[in-house]
mmCIF file of C-alpha atoms in Angstrom:
data_model
loop_
_atom_site.group_PDB
_atom_site.id
_atom_site.type_symbol
_atom_site.label_atom_id
_atom_site.label_comp_id
_atom_site.label_asym_id
_atom_site.label_seq_id
_atom_site.Cartn_x
_atom_site.Cartn_y
_atom_site.Cartn_z
ATOM 1 C CA MET Q 1 268.062 -24.618 69.172
ATOM 2 C CA GLU Q 2 269.152 -25.282 72.790
ATOM 3 C CA GLN Q 3 270.136 -21.861 73.443
ATOM 4 C CA ASN Q 4 266.461 -20.683 72.560
ATOM 5 C CA ASN Q 5 265.164 -23.245 74.793
ATOM 6 C CA ASN Q 6 267.152 -22.171 77.778
ATOM 7 C CA ASN Q 7 265.762 -18.607 77.329
ATOM 8 C CA VAL Q 8 262.184 -19.633 76.847
ATOM 9 C CA SER Q 9 262.056 -22.241 79.665
ATOM 10 C CA PRO Q 10 262.258 -19.579 82.572
ATOM 11 C CA LEU Q 11 259.913 -17.244 80.935
ATOM 12 C CA GLY Q 12 256.936 -19.740 81.062
ATOM 13 C CA MET Q 13 257.971 -20.079 84.889
ATOM 14 C CA VAL Q 14 258.085 -16.463 85.362
ATOM 15 C CA PHE Q 15 254.826 -15.656 83.678
ATOM 16 C CA GLY Q 16 253.150 -18.453 85.560
ATOM 17 C CA ILE Q 17 254.341 -17.017 89.048
ATOM 18 C CA ILE Q 18 253.342 -13.591 88.021
ATOM 19 C CA SER Q 19 249.798 -14.954 86.996
ATOM 20 C CA LEU Q 20 249.539 -16.804 90.193
ATOM 21 C CA VAL Q 21 250.504 -13.887 92.386
ATOM 22 C CA VAL Q 22 248.644 -11.351 90.320
ATOM 23 C CA SER Q 23 245.558 -13.427 90.460
ATOM 24 C CA ILE Q 24 245.382 -13.514 94.214
ATOM 25 C CA ILE Q 25 246.753 -10.483 95.299
ATOM 26 C CA GLY Q 26 245.557 -8.341 92.177
ATOM 27 C CA GLY Q 27 241.937 -10.047 92.264
ATOM 28 C CA ILE Q 28 241.647 -9.032 95.909
ATOM 29 C CA THR Q 29 242.985 -5.499 95.517
ATOM 30 C CA PHE Q 30 241.992 -4.509 91.823
ATOM 31 C CA GLY Q 31 239.111 -7.088 91.194
ATOM 32 C CA ILE Q 32 238.428 -7.462 87.485
ATOM 33 C CA ILE Q 33 241.337 -5.481 86.409
ATOM 34 C CA GLY Q 34 243.878 -7.741 88.323
ATOM 35 C CA ALA Q 35 242.054 -10.830 87.099
ATOM 36 C CA GLY Q 36 242.443 -9.793 83.567
ATOM 37 C CA VAL Q 37 246.163 -9.134 84.077
ATOM 38 C CA ALA Q 38 246.488 -12.698 85.603
ATOM 39 C CA LEU Q 39 244.516 -14.272 82.851
ATOM 40 C CA VAL Q 40 246.872 -12.772 80.243
ATOM 41 C CA CYS Q 41 249.994 -13.777 82.176
ATOM 42 C CA GLY Q 42 248.449 -17.264 82.612
ATOM 43 C CA ILE Q 43 247.879 -17.727 78.817
ATOM 44 C CA LEU Q 44 251.471 -16.547 78.091
ATOM 45 C CA ALA Q 45 252.934 -18.948 80.676
ATOM 46 C CA ILE Q 46 251.160 -21.848 79.247
ATOM 47 C CA VAL Q 47 252.041 -20.904 75.600
ATOM 48 C CA LEU Q 48 255.550 -20.631 76.442
ATOM 49 C CA SER Q 49 255.521 -23.764 78.651
ATOM 50 C CA VAL Q 50 254.039 -25.806 75.703
ATOM 51 C CA LYS Q 51 256.590 -24.563 73.294
ATOM 52 C CA VAL Q 52 259.451 -25.458 75.748
ATOM 53 C CA LYS Q 53 257.680 -28.888 76.354
ATOM 54 C CA LYS Q 54 257.736 -29.613 72.598
ATOM 55 C CA GLU Q 55 261.309 -28.640 72.131
ATOM 56 C CA THR Q 56 262.473 -30.774 75.121
ATOM 57 C CA ASP Q 57 260.193 -33.671 74.540
ATOM 58 C CA GLY Q 58 258.498 -32.926 77.825
ATOM 59 C CA ALA Q 59 261.714 -32.467 80.067
ATOM 60 C CA LYS Q 60 260.922 -28.780 80.858
ATOM 61 C CA GLY Q 61 258.154 -26.471 81.165
ATOM 62 C CA THR Q 62 255.836 -28.310 83.483
ATOM 63 C CA GLY Q 63 256.134 -25.851 86.158
ATOM 64 C CA GLY Q 64 255.067 -22.845 84.301
ATOM 65 C CA MET Q 65 252.280 -24.575 82.706
ATOM 66 C CA VAL Q 66 251.080 -25.540 86.212
ATOM 67 C CA MET Q 67 251.467 -22.130 87.580
ATOM 68 C CA GLY Q 68 249.926 -20.701 84.467
ATOM 69 C CA ILE Q 69 246.706 -22.910 84.855
ATOM 70 C CA LEU Q 70 246.391 -22.099 88.495
ATOM 71 C CA GLY Q 71 246.637 -18.466 87.726
ATOM 72 C CA ILE Q 72 244.149 -18.608 85.030
ATOM 73 C CA VAL Q 73 241.744 -20.528 87.414
ATOM 74 C CA PHE Q 74 242.075 -18.057 90.398
ATOM 75 C CA GLY Q 75 241.958 -15.033 87.881
ATOM 76 C CA ALA Q 76 238.717 -16.500 86.319
ATOM 77 C CA LEU Q 77 237.050 -16.947 89.879
ATOM 78 C CA PHE Q 78 238.024 -13.460 90.949
ATOM 79 C CA ALA Q 79 236.640 -12.108 87.614
ATOM 80 C CA ILE Q 80 233.379 -13.907 88.119
ATOM 81 C CA GLY Q 81 233.154 -13.142 91.634
ATOM 82 C CA CYS Q 82 233.716 -9.355 91.261
ATOM 83 C CA THR Q 83 231.257 -9.325 88.349
ATOM 84 C CA VAL Q 84 228.580 -11.129 90.453
ATOM 85 C CA CYS Q 85 229.328 -8.703 93.433
ATOM 86 C CA GLY Q 86 229.223 -5.481 91.303
ATOM 87 C CA ALA Q 87 225.763 -6.779 89.702
ATOM 88 C CA SER Q 88 224.265 -7.491 93.088
ATOM 89 C CA VAL Q 89 225.394 -4.033 94.404
ATOM 90 C CA MET Q 90 224.206 -2.092 91.409
ATOM 91 C CA SER Q 91 220.680 -3.834 91.580
ATOM 92 C CA GLU Q 92 220.320 -3.082 95.287
ATOM 93 C CA ALA Q 93 221.201 0.476 94.506
ATOM 94 C CA GLY Q 94 218.737 0.472 91.670
ATOM 95 C CA THR Q 95 221.304 1.739 89.143
ATOM 96 C CA SER Q 96 222.522 0.259 86.102
ATOM 97 C CA GLY Q 97 226.135 -0.482 84.895
ATOM 98 C CA GLY Q 98 229.384 -0.433 86.795
ATOM 99 C CA THR Q 99 231.229 -3.129 88.345
ATOM 100 C CA CYS Q 100 233.236 -3.928 91.654
ATOM 101 C CA TYR Q 101 236.806 -2.801 91.446
ATOM 102 C CA GLY Q 102 238.576 -4.976 93.920
ATOM 103 C CA CYS Q 103 236.948 -6.197 97.158
ATOM 104 C CA VAL Q 104 236.341 -10.028 97.343
ATOM 105 C CA GLY Q 105 233.077 -8.574 98.466
ATOM 106 C CA PHE Q 106 234.177 -6.155 101.062
ATOM 107 C CA LYS Q 107 234.106 -2.940 98.935
ATOM 108 C CA CYS Q 108 230.839 -4.042 97.716
ATOM 109 C CA PHE Q 109 229.515 -4.605 101.249
ATOM 110 C CA VAL Q 110 230.766 -1.404 102.405
ATOM 111 C CA ASP Q 111 229.283 0.404 99.441
ATOM 112 C CA SER Q 112 225.990 -1.366 100.007
ATOM 113 C CA LYS Q 113 225.887 -0.336 103.789
ATOM 114 C CA THR Q 114 226.892 3.254 102.975
ATOM 115 C CA SER Q 115 224.038 3.621 100.643
ATOM 116 C CA GLU Q 116 221.579 2.037 103.213
ATOM 117 C CA ILE Q 117 223.038 4.609 105.907
ATOM 118 C CA GLN Q 118 222.560 7.428 103.521
ATOM 119 C CA ASP Q 119 218.969 6.544 102.831
ATOM 120 C CA ALA Q 120 218.186 6.393 106.489
ATOM 121 C CA LEU Q 121 219.630 9.679 107.169
ATOM 122 C CA ASP Q 122 217.757 11.129 104.291
ATOM 123 C CA LYS Q 123 214.473 10.049 105.901
ATOM 124 C CA ILE Q 124 215.323 11.861 109.171
ATOM 125 C CA ASP Q 125 213.357 15.159 109.505
ATOM 126 C CA TRP Q 126 216.292 17.197 111.009
ATOM 127 C CA GLY Q 127 214.167 20.236 111.793
ATOM 128 C CA ASP Q 128 211.893 18.315 114.013
ATOM 129 C CA LEU Q 129 214.777 16.625 115.624
ATOM 130 C CA ALA Q 130 216.343 20.101 116.396
ATOM 131 C CA ASP Q 131 213.075 21.237 117.947
ATOM 132 C CA GLN Q 132 213.017 18.218 120.266
ATOM 133 C CA LEU Q 133 216.391 18.775 121.290
ATOM 134 C CA ASP Q 134 215.710 22.348 122.253
ATOM 135 C CA GLN Q 135 212.880 21.292 124.390
#
């Protein structure tokens, strides 16, 4: 029983660390995808940590549980933020569906401004502008 305990205890901590790192870095770079991976790793960290805490009467497993909880919280925040960001960009562009894949708002901001610039360029009468430049 103790041998199994020694193998599971570090796994909870490893999944907790992965969850925390992926939730922050993955949430920024990959948006909802990174947040989803962080949520899965965080849940695994908590499950493994609870198992270790039960087997050791609470002596081990706290670190993995704390890291897993933090990973889940940050992952959920990024998932919600990217969903809201993607929805706002899609509503501004007048399209339906889609989402924001990594940004923390920056990619959505760039996409939004790019569409505004494209709309402004489409409104320019290029033939009239060329005639004015020739004169």
